[in-house]
Protein backbone atom coordinates (compact mmCIF):
# COMPACT_ATOMS: atom_id res chain seq x y z
CA UNK A 1 0.00 0.00 0.00
CA UNK A 2 1.10 3.57 -0.68
CA UNK A 3 2.78 5.25 2.28
CA UNK A 4 0.34 7.76 3.77
CA UNK A 5 1.05 11.33 2.78
CA UNK A 6 -0.50 14.77 3.09
CA UNK A 7 -0.77 15.30 -0.64
CA UNK A 8 -4.31 14.09 -1.16
CA UNK A 9 -7.38 13.92 1.06
CA UNK A 10 -7.62 10.12 0.96
CA UNK A 11 -3.99 9.63 2.00
CA UNK A 12 -4.53 12.22 4.73
CA UNK A 13 -7.53 10.28 6.03
CA UNK A 14 -5.39 7.17 6.22
CA UNK A 15 -2.81 9.08 8.27
CA UNK A 16 -5.40 10.51 10.66
CA UNK A 17 -6.95 7.09 11.28
CA UNK A 18 -3.80 4.99 11.48
CA UNK A 19 -2.95 5.45 15.15
CA UNK A 20 -3.28 2.42 17.40
CA UNK A 21 -3.55 -1.22 16.40
CA UNK A 22 -1.82 -2.14 13.13
CA UNK A 23 -4.43 -2.71 10.44
CA UNK A 24 -4.28 -4.69 7.21
CA UNK A 25 -4.83 -2.88 3.87
CA UNK A 26 -8.41 -1.81 3.26
CA UNK A 27 -10.17 -4.44 1.08
CA UNK A 28 -10.84 -3.28 -2.49
CA UNK A 29 -14.56 -3.88 -2.08
CA UNK A 30 -14.67 -1.52 0.92
CA UNK A 31 -12.50 1.04 -0.89
CA UNK A 32 -14.92 1.22 -3.82
CA UNK A 33 -18.08 0.95 -1.68
CA UNK A 34 -17.12 3.75 0.72
CA UNK A 35 -15.99 5.96 -2.17
CA UNK A 36 -19.33 5.57 -3.94
CA UNK A 37 -21.47 5.95 -0.84
CA UNK A 38 -19.46 8.95 0.34
CA UNK A 39 -19.88 10.54 -3.08
CA UNK A 40 -23.64 9.98 -2.96
CA UNK A 41 -24.01 11.41 0.55
CA UNK A 42 -21.97 14.45 -0.42
CA UNK A 43 -23.97 14.93 -3.62
CA UNK A 44 -27.35 14.98 -1.86
CA UNK A 45 -26.11 18.04 0.06
CA UNK A 46 -24.88 20.01 -2.98
CA UNK A 47 -27.34 18.94 -5.71
CA UNK A 48 -29.38 22.19 -5.54
CA UNK A 49 -26.21 24.18 -6.27
CA UNK A 50 -25.45 21.92 -9.23
CA UNK A 51 -28.96 22.49 -10.57
CA UNK A 52 -28.52 26.26 -10.28
CA UNK A 53 -25.05 26.07 -11.85
CA UNK A 54 -26.36 24.18 -14.89
CA UNK A 55 -29.39 26.46 -15.31
CA UNK A 56 -27.37 29.67 -14.98
CA UNK A 57 -24.73 28.31 -17.32
CA UNK A 58 -27.28 27.46 -20.03
CA UNK A 59 -29.41 30.56 -19.49
CA UNK A 60 -27.62 32.56 -22.19
CA UNK A 61 -28.81 30.08 -24.83
CA UNK A 62 -32.34 31.43 -24.38
CA UNK A 63 -31.53 35.16 -24.12
CA UNK A 64 -30.68 37.74 -26.80
CA UNK A 65 -26.97 38.42 -27.18
CA UNK A 66 -25.69 41.09 -24.82
CA UNK A 67 -28.36 40.54 -22.16
CA UNK A 68 -26.68 40.86 -18.73
CA UNK A 69 -26.68 37.78 -16.54
CA UNK A 70 -28.37 38.03 -13.12
CA UNK A 71 -26.42 37.53 -9.92
CA UNK A 72 -26.45 34.16 -8.17
CA UNK A 73 -28.75 35.47 -5.43
CA UNK A 74 -31.18 37.07 -7.88
CA UNK A 75 -31.26 34.02 -10.14
CA UNK A 76 -31.76 31.65 -7.20
CA UNK A 77 -34.59 33.77 -5.79
CA UNK A 78 -36.32 33.86 -9.18
CA UNK A 79 -35.91 30.10 -9.74
CA UNK A 80 -37.41 29.28 -6.33
CA UNK A 81 -40.30 31.73 -6.77
CA UNK A 82 -41.11 30.35 -10.22
CA UNK A 83 -40.77 26.60 -9.66
CA UNK A 84 -40.53 26.08 -5.90
CA UNK A 85 -37.67 24.98 -3.66
CA UNK A 86 -38.03 21.29 -4.49
CA UNK A 87 -37.43 22.02 -8.18
CA UNK A 88 -33.77 22.49 -7.25
CA UNK A 89 -33.72 18.73 -6.66
CA UNK A 90 -34.78 17.97 -10.25
CA UNK A 91 -32.43 15.32 -11.58
CA UNK A 92 -31.38 14.10 -8.12
CA UNK A 93 -31.84 10.49 -9.22
CA UNK A 94 -29.46 11.03 -12.14
CA UNK A 95 -27.03 12.78 -9.78
CA UNK A 96 -27.03 9.78 -7.47
CA UNK A 97 -26.45 7.42 -10.39
CA UNK A 98 -23.63 9.69 -11.56
CA UNK A 99 -21.96 9.47 -8.16
CA UNK A 100 -22.53 5.73 -8.02
CA UNK A 101 -20.42 5.37 -11.13
CA UNK A 102 -18.20 8.47 -11.02
CA UNK A 103 -17.21 8.69 -7.35
CA UNK A 104 -16.96 4.93 -6.95
CA UNK A 105 -14.67 4.54 -9.95
CA UNK A 106 -12.73 7.80 -9.58
CA UNK A 107 -11.66 7.43 -5.96
CA UNK A 108 -11.64 3.64 -6.00
CA UNK A 109 -9.44 3.53 -9.10
CA UNK A 110 -7.21 6.30 -7.71
CA UNK A 111 -6.34 4.20 -4.67
CA UNK A 112 -5.97 1.09 -6.81
CA UNK A 113 -3.61 2.83 -9.25
CA UNK A 114 -1.72 4.47 -6.39
CA UNK A 115 -1.11 1.17 -4.60
CA UNK A 116 -0.06 -0.56 -7.83
CA UNK A 117 2.37 2.21 -8.74
CA UNK A 118 3.82 2.21 -5.22
CA UNK A 119 5.02 -1.36 -5.84
CA UNK A 120 7.38 -0.11 -8.56
CA UNK A 121 8.48 3.36 -7.44
CA UNK A 122 8.29 5.65 -4.41
CA UNK A 123 5.10 7.68 -4.43
CA UNK A 124 5.60 11.41 -4.97
CA UNK A 125 3.62 14.34 -6.32
CA UNK A 126 4.06 13.28 -9.95
CA UNK A 127 2.95 9.73 -9.25
CA UNK A 128 -0.10 10.80 -7.29
CA UNK A 129 -1.07 13.35 -9.95
CA UNK A 130 -0.74 10.75 -12.71
CA UNK A 131 -2.96 8.34 -10.77
CA UNK A 132 -5.56 11.05 -10.15
CA UNK A 133 -5.62 12.12 -13.81
CA UNK A 134 -5.93 8.53 -15.08
CA UNK A 135 -8.65 7.66 -12.57
CA UNK A 136 -10.60 10.82 -13.43
CA UNK A 137 -10.52 10.06 -17.15
CA UNK A 138 -11.71 6.48 -16.65
CA UNK A 139 -14.47 7.57 -14.25
CA UNK A 140 -15.75 10.22 -16.68
CA UNK A 141 -16.07 7.70 -19.53
CA UNK A 142 -17.87 5.23 -17.25
CA UNK A 143 -20.33 7.80 -15.87
CA UNK A 144 -20.98 9.97 -18.96
CA UNK A 145 -24.50 8.54 -19.64
CA UNK A 146 -25.53 9.50 -16.11
CA UNK A 147 -23.94 12.95 -16.58
CA UNK A 148 -25.97 13.59 -19.75
CA UNK A 149 -29.15 12.54 -17.94
CA UNK A 150 -28.26 14.82 -15.00
CA UNK A 151 -27.72 17.89 -17.20
CA UNK A 152 -30.98 17.36 -19.08
CA UNK A 153 -33.16 16.64 -16.06
CA UNK A 154 -31.71 19.55 -14.07
CA UNK A 155 -32.36 22.04 -16.88
CA UNK A 156 -35.64 20.74 -18.31
CA UNK A 157 -37.93 22.92 -16.18
CA UNK A 158 -36.31 26.13 -17.49
CA UNK A 159 -37.03 25.36 -21.15
CA UNK A 160 -40.07 26.72 -23.01
CA UNK A 161 -42.96 24.31 -22.54
CA UNK A 162 -42.84 23.22 -26.18
CA UNK A 163 -39.17 22.24 -25.84
CA UNK A 164 -39.36 20.35 -22.57
CA UNK A 165 -38.66 16.65 -22.60
CA UNK A 166 -40.69 16.09 -19.41
CA UNK A 167 -38.69 13.13 -18.12
CA UNK A 168 -40.52 11.25 -15.37
CA UNK A 169 -37.31 10.00 -13.74
CA UNK A 170 -33.80 8.87 -14.47
CA UNK A 171 -34.88 5.56 -16.01
CA UNK A 172 -37.46 7.30 -18.21
CA UNK A 173 -34.78 9.78 -19.23
CA UNK A 174 -32.40 6.98 -20.21
CA UNK A 175 -35.10 5.09 -22.13
CA UNK A 176 -36.24 8.23 -23.95
CA UNK A 177 -32.71 9.17 -25.00
CA UNK A 178 -32.09 5.64 -26.26
CA UNK A 179 -35.35 5.49 -28.23
CA UNK A 180 -35.31 8.96 -29.75
CA UNK A 181 -31.60 9.75 -30.16
CA UNK A 182 -29.70 6.48 -29.93
CA UNK A 183 -26.91 5.27 -27.69
CA UNK A 184 -24.43 7.86 -29.01
CA UNK A 185 -26.43 10.67 -27.37
CA UNK A 186 -25.32 9.36 -23.96
CA UNK A 187 -21.76 10.38 -24.87
CA UNK A 188 -22.43 13.89 -26.15
CA UNK A 189 -20.08 16.05 -24.14
CA UNK A 190 -17.92 13.08 -23.16
CA UNK A 191 -14.67 14.71 -24.30
CA UNK A 192 -15.05 17.89 -22.19
CA UNK A 193 -16.29 15.75 -19.30
CA UNK A 194 -13.12 13.64 -19.52
CA UNK A 195 -10.91 16.73 -19.83
CA UNK A 196 -12.63 18.30 -16.82
CA UNK A 197 -12.22 15.13 -14.75
CA UNK A 198 -8.51 14.97 -15.62
CA UNK A 199 -8.04 18.64 -14.75
CA UNK A 200 -9.86 18.22 -11.44
CA UNK A 201 -7.77 15.16 -10.61
CA UNK A 202 -4.49 16.90 -11.34
CA UNK A 203 -5.24 20.29 -9.78
CA UNK A 204 -6.98 18.87 -6.72
CA UNK A 205 -3.94 16.81 -5.70
CA UNK A 206 -1.57 19.76 -6.16
CA UNK A 207 -3.66 22.55 -4.65
CA UNK A 208 -5.16 20.57 -1.75
CA UNK A 209 -1.71 19.71 -0.44
CA UNK A 210 -0.46 23.28 -0.83
CA UNK A 211 -3.46 24.79 0.94
CA UNK A 212 -3.28 22.18 3.69
CA UNK A 213 0.33 23.22 4.34
CA UNK A 214 -0.65 26.91 4.39
CA UNK A 215 -3.58 26.43 6.77
CA UNK A 216 -1.56 24.15 9.02
CA UNK A 217 1.02 26.93 9.33
CA UNK A 218 -1.77 29.35 10.21
CA UNK A 219 -2.79 27.09 13.08
CA UNK A 220 -6.01 25.64 11.65
CA UNK A 221 -6.77 22.44 13.65
CA UNK A 222 -6.52 19.01 12.03
CA UNK A 223 -9.65 17.10 11.13
CA UNK A 224 -12.79 18.75 9.76
CA UNK A 225 -11.57 22.40 10.07
CA UNK A 226 -8.43 21.97 7.95
CA UNK A 227 -10.22 19.61 5.53
CA UNK A 228 -12.96 22.22 5.02
CA UNK A 229 -10.57 25.15 4.52
CA UNK A 230 -8.23 23.20 2.21
CA UNK A 231 -11.00 21.64 0.12
CA UNK A 232 -12.88 24.92 -0.37
CA UNK A 233 -9.66 26.70 -1.34
CA UNK A 234 -8.63 23.93 -3.72
CA UNK A 235 -12.18 23.95 -5.09
CA UNK A 236 -11.85 27.64 -5.96
CA UNK A 237 -8.76 26.92 -8.06
CA UNK A 238 -10.09 23.94 -9.98
CA UNK A 239 -13.59 25.39 -10.37
CA UNK A 240 -12.07 28.46 -12.02
CA UNK A 241 -9.86 26.33 -14.26
CA UNK A 242 -12.53 23.83 -15.31
CA UNK A 243 -15.60 26.08 -15.73
CA UNK A 244 -15.09 26.70 -19.49
CA UNK A 245 -14.88 22.95 -20.09
CA UNK A 246 -17.95 22.47 -17.88
CA UNK A 247 -19.78 25.03 -20.04
CA UNK A 248 -18.87 23.12 -23.20
CA UNK A 249 -20.00 19.84 -21.64
CA UNK A 250 -23.35 21.33 -20.57
CA UNK A 251 -24.07 22.73 -24.04
CA UNK A 252 -23.11 19.50 -25.80
CA UNK A 253 -25.11 17.31 -23.42
CA UNK A 254 -28.30 19.39 -23.47
CA UNK A 255 -28.52 20.41 -27.14
CA UNK A 256 -31.03 19.30 -29.76
CA UNK A 257 -30.27 18.95 -33.48
CA UNK A 258 -31.21 22.01 -35.55
CA UNK A 259 -33.72 22.11 -38.40
CA UNK A 260 -31.00 20.75 -40.70
CA UNK A 261 -30.41 17.81 -38.36
CA UNK A 262 -26.97 19.08 -37.33
CA UNK A 263 -25.71 19.79 -33.82
CA UNK A 264 -24.51 23.31 -33.00
CA UNK A 265 -21.81 22.17 -30.57
CA UNK A 266 -19.63 19.38 -31.95
CA UNK A 267 -16.40 19.42 -29.93
CA UNK A 268 -14.83 20.78 -26.77
CA UNK A 269 -12.76 23.58 -28.23
CA UNK A 270 -15.28 24.32 -30.99
CA UNK A 271 -17.93 24.77 -28.27
CA UNK A 272 -15.72 26.98 -26.11
CA UNK A 273 -14.83 29.14 -29.11
CA UNK A 274 -18.44 29.43 -30.27
CA UNK A 275 -19.72 30.39 -26.82
CA UNK A 276 -16.96 32.98 -26.39
CA UNK A 277 -17.47 34.51 -29.85
CA UNK A 278 -21.28 34.63 -29.70
CA UNK A 279 -21.87 35.45 -26.02
CA UNK A 280 -18.56 36.84 -24.77
CA UNK A 281 -15.65 35.18 -22.99
CA UNK A 282 -17.07 35.74 -19.52
CA UNK A 283 -20.19 33.74 -20.44
CA UNK A 284 -18.00 30.65 -20.10
CA UNK A 285 -18.11 31.29 -16.35
CA UNK A 286 -21.87 31.84 -16.09
CA UNK A 287 -23.08 30.01 -12.99
CA UNK A 288 -19.63 30.06 -11.40
CA UNK A 289 -20.78 30.77 -7.82
CA UNK A 290 -23.07 27.71 -7.47
CA UNK A 291 -20.54 25.64 -9.43
CA UNK A 292 -17.80 26.57 -6.97
CA UNK A 293 -20.05 25.83 -3.97
CA UNK A 294 -20.85 22.48 -5.57
CA UNK A 295 -17.17 21.66 -6.20
CA UNK A 296 -15.83 22.69 -2.80
CA UNK A 297 -18.87 21.62 -0.82
CA UNK A 298 -19.02 18.19 -2.40
CA UNK A 299 -15.32 17.61 -1.78
CA UNK A 300 -15.69 18.48 1.91
CA UNK A 301 -18.88 16.47 2.48
CA UNK A 302 -17.65 13.47 0.51
CA UNK A 303 -14.28 13.13 2.21
CA UNK A 304 -15.80 13.53 5.65
CA UNK A 305 -18.41 10.87 4.78
CA UNK A 306 -15.75 8.50 3.42
CA UNK A 307 -13.63 8.97 6.53
CA UNK A 308 -16.55 8.21 8.85
CA UNK A 309 -17.65 5.19 6.80
CA UNK A 310 -14.15 3.72 6.88
CA UNK A 311 -13.79 4.39 10.60
CA UNK A 312 -17.07 2.53 11.13
CA UNK A 313 -15.77 -0.37 9.05
CA UNK A 314 -12.55 -0.65 11.06
CA UNK A 315 -14.47 -0.45 14.34
CA UNK A 316 -16.68 -3.32 13.15
CA UNK A 317 -13.49 -5.30 12.45
CA UNK A 318 -12.12 -4.67 15.94
CA UNK A 319 -9.54 -1.98 15.06
PDB file of C-alpha atoms in Angstrom, residues 75-249:
ATOM      1  CA  UNK A  75     -31.265  34.021 -10.143  1.00  0.00           C
ATOM      2  CA  UNK A  76     -31.758  31.654  -7.198  1.00  0.00           C
ATOM      3  CA  UNK A  77     -34.593  33.769  -5.790  1.00  0.00           C
ATOM      4  CA  UNK A  78     -36.320  33.858  -9.184  1.00  0.00           C
ATOM      5  CA  UNK A  79     -35.913  30.105  -9.736  1.00  0.00           C
ATOM      6  CA  UNK A  80     -37.406  29.283  -6.332  1.00  0.00           C
ATOM      7  CA  UNK A  81     -40.298  31.728  -6.772  1.00  0.00           C
ATOM      8  CA  UNK A  82     -41.114  30.349 -10.221  1.00  0.00           C
ATOM      9  CA  UNK A  83     -40.768  26.603  -9.655  1.00  0.00           C
ATOM     10  CA  UNK A  84     -40.526  26.084  -5.897  1.00  0.00           C
ATOM     11  CA  UNK A  85     -37.668  24.977  -3.658  1.00  0.00           C
ATOM     12  CA  UNK A  86     -38.027  21.289  -4.494  1.00  0.00           C
ATOM     13  CA  UNK A  87     -37.430  22.015  -8.184  1.00  0.00           C
ATOM     14  CA  UNK A  88     -33.775  22.485  -7.250  1.00  0.00           C
ATOM     15  CA  UNK A  89     -33.721  18.731  -6.663  1.00  0.00           C
ATOM     16  CA  UNK A  90     -34.776  17.971 -10.251  1.00  0.00           C
ATOM     17  CA  UNK A  91     -32.431  15.315 -11.577  1.00  0.00           C
ATOM     18  CA  UNK A  92     -31.381  14.102  -8.121  1.00  0.00           C
ATOM     19  CA  UNK A  93     -31.838  10.487  -9.223  1.00  0.00           C
ATOM     20  CA  UNK A  94     -29.464  11.033 -12.140  1.00  0.00           C
ATOM     21  CA  UNK A  95     -27.032  12.783  -9.778  1.00  0.00           C
ATOM     22  CA  UNK A  96     -27.030   9.783  -7.470  1.00  0.00           C
ATOM     23  CA  UNK A  97     -26.454   7.417 -10.394  1.00  0.00           C
ATOM     24  CA  UNK A  98     -23.630   9.687 -11.562  1.00  0.00           C
ATOM     25  CA  UNK A  99     -21.965   9.472  -8.163  1.00  0.00           C
ATOM     26  CA  UNK A 100     -22.533   5.735  -8.015  1.00  0.00           C
ATOM     27  CA  UNK A 101     -20.424   5.373 -11.130  1.00  0.00           C
ATOM     28  CA  UNK A 102     -18.199   8.469 -11.016  1.00  0.00           C
ATOM     29  CA  UNK A 103     -17.207   8.687  -7.350  1.00  0.00           C
ATOM     30  CA  UNK A 104     -16.959   4.926  -6.947  1.00  0.00           C
ATOM     31  CA  UNK A 105     -14.667   4.538  -9.952  1.00  0.00           C
ATOM     32  CA  UNK A 106     -12.729   7.804  -9.577  1.00  0.00           C
ATOM     33  CA  UNK A 107     -11.655   7.425  -5.961  1.00  0.00           C
ATOM     34  CA  UNK A 108     -11.643   3.635  -6.000  1.00  0.00           C
ATOM     35  CA  UNK A 109      -9.440   3.532  -9.099  1.00  0.00           C
ATOM     36  CA  UNK A 110      -7.214   6.295  -7.711  1.00  0.00           C
ATOM     37  CA  UNK A 111      -6.344   4.203  -4.669  1.00  0.00           C
ATOM     38  CA  UNK A 112      -5.971   1.088  -6.806  1.00  0.00           C
ATOM     39  CA  UNK A 113      -3.614   2.831  -9.250  1.00  0.00           C
ATOM     40  CA  UNK A 114      -1.722   4.472  -6.390  1.00  0.00           C
ATOM     41  CA  UNK A 115      -1.108   1.172  -4.603  1.00  0.00           C
ATOM     42  CA  UNK A 116      -0.064  -0.562  -7.834  1.00  0.00           C
ATOM     43  CA  UNK A 117       2.366   2.215  -8.745  1.00  0.00           C
ATOM     44  CA  UNK A 118       3.819   2.212  -5.221  1.00  0.00           C
ATOM     45  CA  UNK A 119       5.018  -1.357  -5.837  1.00  0.00           C
ATOM     46  CA  UNK A 120       7.378  -0.109  -8.559  1.00  0.00           C
ATOM     47  CA  UNK A 121       8.478   3.360  -7.445  1.00  0.00           C
ATOM     48  CA  UNK A 122       8.293   5.651  -4.409  1.00  0.00           C
ATOM     49  CA  UNK A 123       5.096   7.676  -4.434  1.00  0.00           C
ATOM     50  CA  UNK A 124       5.601  11.409  -4.971  1.00  0.00           C
ATOM     51  CA  UNK A 125       3.621  14.342  -6.318  1.00  0.00           C
ATOM     52  CA  UNK A 126       4.065  13.278  -9.953  1.00  0.00           C
ATOM     53  CA  UNK A 127       2.953   9.726  -9.254  1.00  0.00           C
ATOM     54  CA  UNK A 128      -0.102  10.801  -7.289  1.00  0.00           C
ATOM     55  CA  UNK A 129      -1.065  13.350  -9.947  1.00  0.00           C
ATOM     56  CA  UNK A 130      -0.743  10.749 -12.710  1.00  0.00           C
ATOM     57  CA  UNK A 131      -2.961   8.337 -10.773  1.00  0.00           C
ATOM     58  CA  UNK A 132      -5.556  11.053 -10.154  1.00  0.00           C
ATOM     59  CA  UNK A 133      -5.624  12.119 -13.809  1.00  0.00           C
ATOM     60  CA  UNK A 134      -5.935   8.534 -15.080  1.00  0.00           C
ATOM     61  CA  UNK A 135      -8.646   7.659 -12.569  1.00  0.00           C
ATOM     62  CA  UNK A 136     -10.598  10.823 -13.432  1.00  0.00           C
ATOM     63  CA  UNK A 137     -10.518  10.060 -17.149  1.00  0.00           C
ATOM     64  CA  UNK A 138     -11.712   6.478 -16.653  1.00  0.00           C
ATOM     65  CA  UNK A 139     -14.469   7.567 -14.254  1.00  0.00           C
ATOM     66  CA  UNK A 140     -15.751  10.215 -16.681  1.00  0.00           C
ATOM     67  CA  UNK A 141     -16.069   7.698 -19.527  1.00  0.00           C
ATOM     68  CA  UNK A 142     -17.870   5.234 -17.249  1.00  0.00           C
ATOM     69  CA  UNK A 143     -20.328   7.801 -15.867  1.00  0.00           C
ATOM     70  CA  UNK A 144     -20.982   9.968 -18.959  1.00  0.00           C
ATOM     71  CA  UNK A 145     -24.499   8.538 -19.642  1.00  0.00           C
ATOM     72  CA  UNK A 146     -25.528   9.503 -16.105  1.00  0.00           C
ATOM     73  CA  UNK A 147     -23.942  12.954 -16.577  1.00  0.00           C
ATOM     74  CA  UNK A 148     -25.970  13.589 -19.751  1.00  0.00           C
ATOM     75  CA  UNK A 149     -29.154  12.545 -17.935  1.00  0.00           C
ATOM     76  CA  UNK A 150     -28.258  14.816 -14.999  1.00  0.00           C
ATOM     77  CA  UNK A 151     -27.725  17.889 -17.200  1.00  0.00           C
ATOM     78  CA  UNK A 152     -30.976  17.362 -19.083  1.00  0.00           C
ATOM     79  CA  UNK A 153     -33.157  16.636 -16.062  1.00  0.00           C
ATOM     80  CA  UNK A 154     -31.705  19.547 -14.067  1.00  0.00           C
ATOM     81  CA  UNK A 155     -32.356  22.041 -16.878  1.00  0.00           C
ATOM     82  CA  UNK A 156     -35.642  20.743 -18.313  1.00  0.00           C
ATOM     83  CA  UNK A 157     -37.933  22.924 -16.177  1.00  0.00           C
ATOM     84  CA  UNK A 158     -36.314  26.131 -17.485  1.00  0.00           C
ATOM     85  CA  UNK A 159     -37.030  25.364 -21.153  1.00  0.00           C
ATOM     86  CA  UNK A 160     -40.073  26.723 -23.005  1.00  0.00           C
ATOM     87  CA  UNK A 161     -42.960  24.307 -22.540  1.00  0.00           C
ATOM     88  CA  UNK A 162     -42.839  23.224 -26.183  1.00  0.00           C
ATOM     89  CA  UNK A 163     -39.172  22.243 -25.842  1.00  0.00           C
ATOM     90  CA  UNK A 164     -39.362  20.350 -22.565  1.00  0.00           C
ATOM     91  CA  UNK A 165     -38.659  16.654 -22.598  1.00  0.00           C
ATOM     92  CA  UNK A 166     -40.691  16.089 -19.406  1.00  0.00           C
ATOM     93  CA  UNK A 167     -38.688  13.134 -18.119  1.00  0.00           C
ATOM     94  CA  UNK A 168     -40.517  11.247 -15.372  1.00  0.00           C
ATOM     95  CA  UNK A 169     -37.312  10.002 -13.736  1.00  0.00           C
ATOM     96  CA  UNK A 170     -33.796   8.870 -14.471  1.00  0.00           C
ATOM     97  CA  UNK A 171     -34.885   5.557 -16.012  1.00  0.00           C
ATOM     98  CA  UNK A 172     -37.464   7.297 -18.208  1.00  0.00           C
ATOM     99  CA  UNK A 173     -34.777   9.782 -19.229  1.00  0.00           C
ATOM    100  CA  UNK A 174     -32.400   6.979 -20.212  1.00  0.00           C
ATOM    101  CA  UNK A 175     -35.098   5.095 -22.131  1.00  0.00           C
ATOM    102  CA  UNK A 176     -36.239   8.235 -23.953  1.00  0.00           C
ATOM    103  CA  UNK A 177     -32.711   9.171 -25.002  1.00  0.00           C
ATOM    104  CA  UNK A 178     -32.087   5.637 -26.256  1.00  0.00           C
ATOM    105  CA  UNK A 179     -35.355   5.488 -28.226  1.00  0.00           C
ATOM    106  CA  UNK A 180     -35.306   8.957 -29.754  1.00  0.00           C
ATOM    107  CA  UNK A 181     -31.603   9.753 -30.159  1.00  0.00           C
ATOM    108  CA  UNK A 182     -29.701   6.484 -29.927  1.00  0.00           C
ATOM    109  CA  UNK A 183     -26.906   5.273 -27.687  1.00  0.00           C
ATOM    110  CA  UNK A 184     -24.431   7.863 -29.011  1.00  0.00           C
ATOM    111  CA  UNK A 185     -26.426  10.670 -27.365  1.00  0.00           C
ATOM    112  CA  UNK A 186     -25.318   9.364 -23.963  1.00  0.00           C
ATOM    113  CA  UNK A 187     -21.765  10.379 -24.870  1.00  0.00           C
ATOM    114  CA  UNK A 188     -22.432  13.891 -26.146  1.00  0.00           C
ATOM    115  CA  UNK A 189     -20.080  16.054 -24.137  1.00  0.00           C
ATOM    116  CA  UNK A 190     -17.918  13.077 -23.160  1.00  0.00           C
ATOM    117  CA  UNK A 191     -14.673  14.709 -24.299  1.00  0.00           C
ATOM    118  CA  UNK A 192     -15.050  17.889 -22.189  1.00  0.00           C
ATOM    119  CA  UNK A 193     -16.293  15.752 -19.301  1.00  0.00           C
ATOM    120  CA  UNK A 194     -13.123  13.635 -19.516  1.00  0.00           C
ATOM    121  CA  UNK A 195     -10.910  16.727 -19.830  1.00  0.00           C
ATOM    122  CA  UNK A 196     -12.634  18.304 -16.822  1.00  0.00           C
ATOM    123  CA  UNK A 197     -12.221  15.131 -14.746  1.00  0.00           C
ATOM    124  CA  UNK A 198      -8.511  14.974 -15.621  1.00  0.00           C
ATOM    125  CA  UNK A 199      -8.038  18.644 -14.750  1.00  0.00           C
ATOM    126  CA  UNK A 200      -9.859  18.218 -11.438  1.00  0.00           C
ATOM    127  CA  UNK A 201      -7.770  15.159 -10.613  1.00  0.00           C
ATOM    128  CA  UNK A 202      -4.495  16.904 -11.343  1.00  0.00           C
ATOM    129  CA  UNK A 203      -5.238  20.292  -9.780  1.00  0.00           C
ATOM    130  CA  UNK A 204      -6.981  18.867  -6.716  1.00  0.00           C
ATOM    131  CA  UNK A 205      -3.939  16.810  -5.700  1.00  0.00           C
ATOM    132  CA  UNK A 206      -1.569  19.760  -6.165  1.00  0.00           C
ATOM    133  CA  UNK A 207      -3.657  22.547  -4.645  1.00  0.00           C
ATOM    134  CA  UNK A 208      -5.163  20.574  -1.753  1.00  0.00           C
ATOM    135  CA  UNK A 209      -1.710  19.711  -0.440  1.00  0.00           C
ATOM    136  CA  UNK A 210      -0.461  23.283  -0.826  1.00  0.00           C
ATOM    137  CA  UNK A 211      -3.463  24.794   0.939  1.00  0.00           C
ATOM    138  CA  UNK A 212      -3.280  22.183   3.688  1.00  0.00           C
ATOM    139  CA  UNK A 213       0.334  23.220   4.336  1.00  0.00           C
ATOM    140  CA  UNK A 214      -0.654  26.912   4.395  1.00  0.00           C
ATOM    141  CA  UNK A 215      -3.585  26.430   6.767  1.00  0.00           C
ATOM    142  CA  UNK A 216      -1.560  24.150   9.023  1.00  0.00           C
ATOM    143  CA  UNK A 217       1.022  26.929   9.325  1.00  0.00           C
ATOM    144  CA  UNK A 218      -1.766  29.347  10.206  1.00  0.00           C
ATOM    145  CA  UNK A 219      -2.791  27.095  13.085  1.00  0.00           C
ATOM    146  CA  UNK A 220      -6.008  25.635  11.652  1.00  0.00           C
ATOM    147  CA  UNK A 221      -6.771  22.439  13.654  1.00  0.00           C
ATOM    148  CA  UNK A 222      -6.517  19.010  12.030  1.00  0.00           C
ATOM    149  CA  UNK A 223      -9.647  17.097  11.129  1.00  0.00           C
ATOM    150  CA  UNK A 224     -12.788  18.745   9.764  1.00  0.00           C
ATOM    151  CA  UNK A 225     -11.574  22.405  10.069  1.00  0.00           C
ATOM    152  CA  UNK A 226      -8.432  21.968   7.952  1.00  0.00           C
ATOM    153  CA  UNK A 227     -10.218  19.606   5.532  1.00  0.00           C
ATOM    154  CA  UNK A 228     -12.962  22.217   5.021  1.00  0.00           C
ATOM    155  CA  UNK A 229     -10.569  25.146   4.515  1.00  0.00           C
ATOM    156  CA  UNK A 230      -8.231  23.200   2.213  1.00  0.00           C
ATOM    157  CA  UNK A 231     -11.002  21.644   0.123  1.00  0.00           C
ATOM    158  CA  UNK A 232     -12.881  24.921  -0.366  1.00  0.00           C
ATOM    159  CA  UNK A 233      -9.659  26.704  -1.338  1.00  0.00           C
ATOM    160  CA  UNK A 234      -8.631  23.932  -3.724  1.00  0.00           C
ATOM    161  CA  UNK A 235     -12.180  23.946  -5.092  1.00  0.00           C
ATOM    162  CA  UNK A 236     -11.852  27.641  -5.958  1.00  0.00           C
ATOM    163  CA  UNK A 237      -8.760  26.916  -8.065  1.00  0.00           C
ATOM    164  CA  UNK A 238     -10.085  23.941  -9.982  1.00  0.00           C
ATOM    165  CA  UNK A 239     -13.591  25.391 -10.371  1.00  0.00           C
ATOM    166  CA  UNK A 240     -12.072  28.460 -12.016  1.00  0.00           C
ATOM    167  CA  UNK A 241      -9.865  26.330 -14.262  1.00  0.00           C
ATOM    168  CA  UNK A 242     -12.532  23.825 -15.315  1.00  0.00           C
ATOM    169  CA  UNK A 243     -15.603  26.079 -15.733  1.00  0.00           C
ATOM    170  CA  UNK A 244     -15.089  26.703 -19.490  1.00  0.00           C
ATOM    171  CA  UNK A 245     -14.877  22.954 -20.087  1.00  0.00           C
ATOM    172  CA  UNK A 246     -17.954  22.472 -17.882  1.00  0.00           C
ATOM    173  CA  UNK A 247     -19.784  25.028 -20.043  1.00  0.00           C
ATOM    174  CA  UNK A 248     -18.873  23.123 -23.197  1.00  0.00           C
ATOM    175  CA  UNK A 249     -20.005  19.844 -21.638  1.00  0.00           C
TER     176      UNK A 249
END
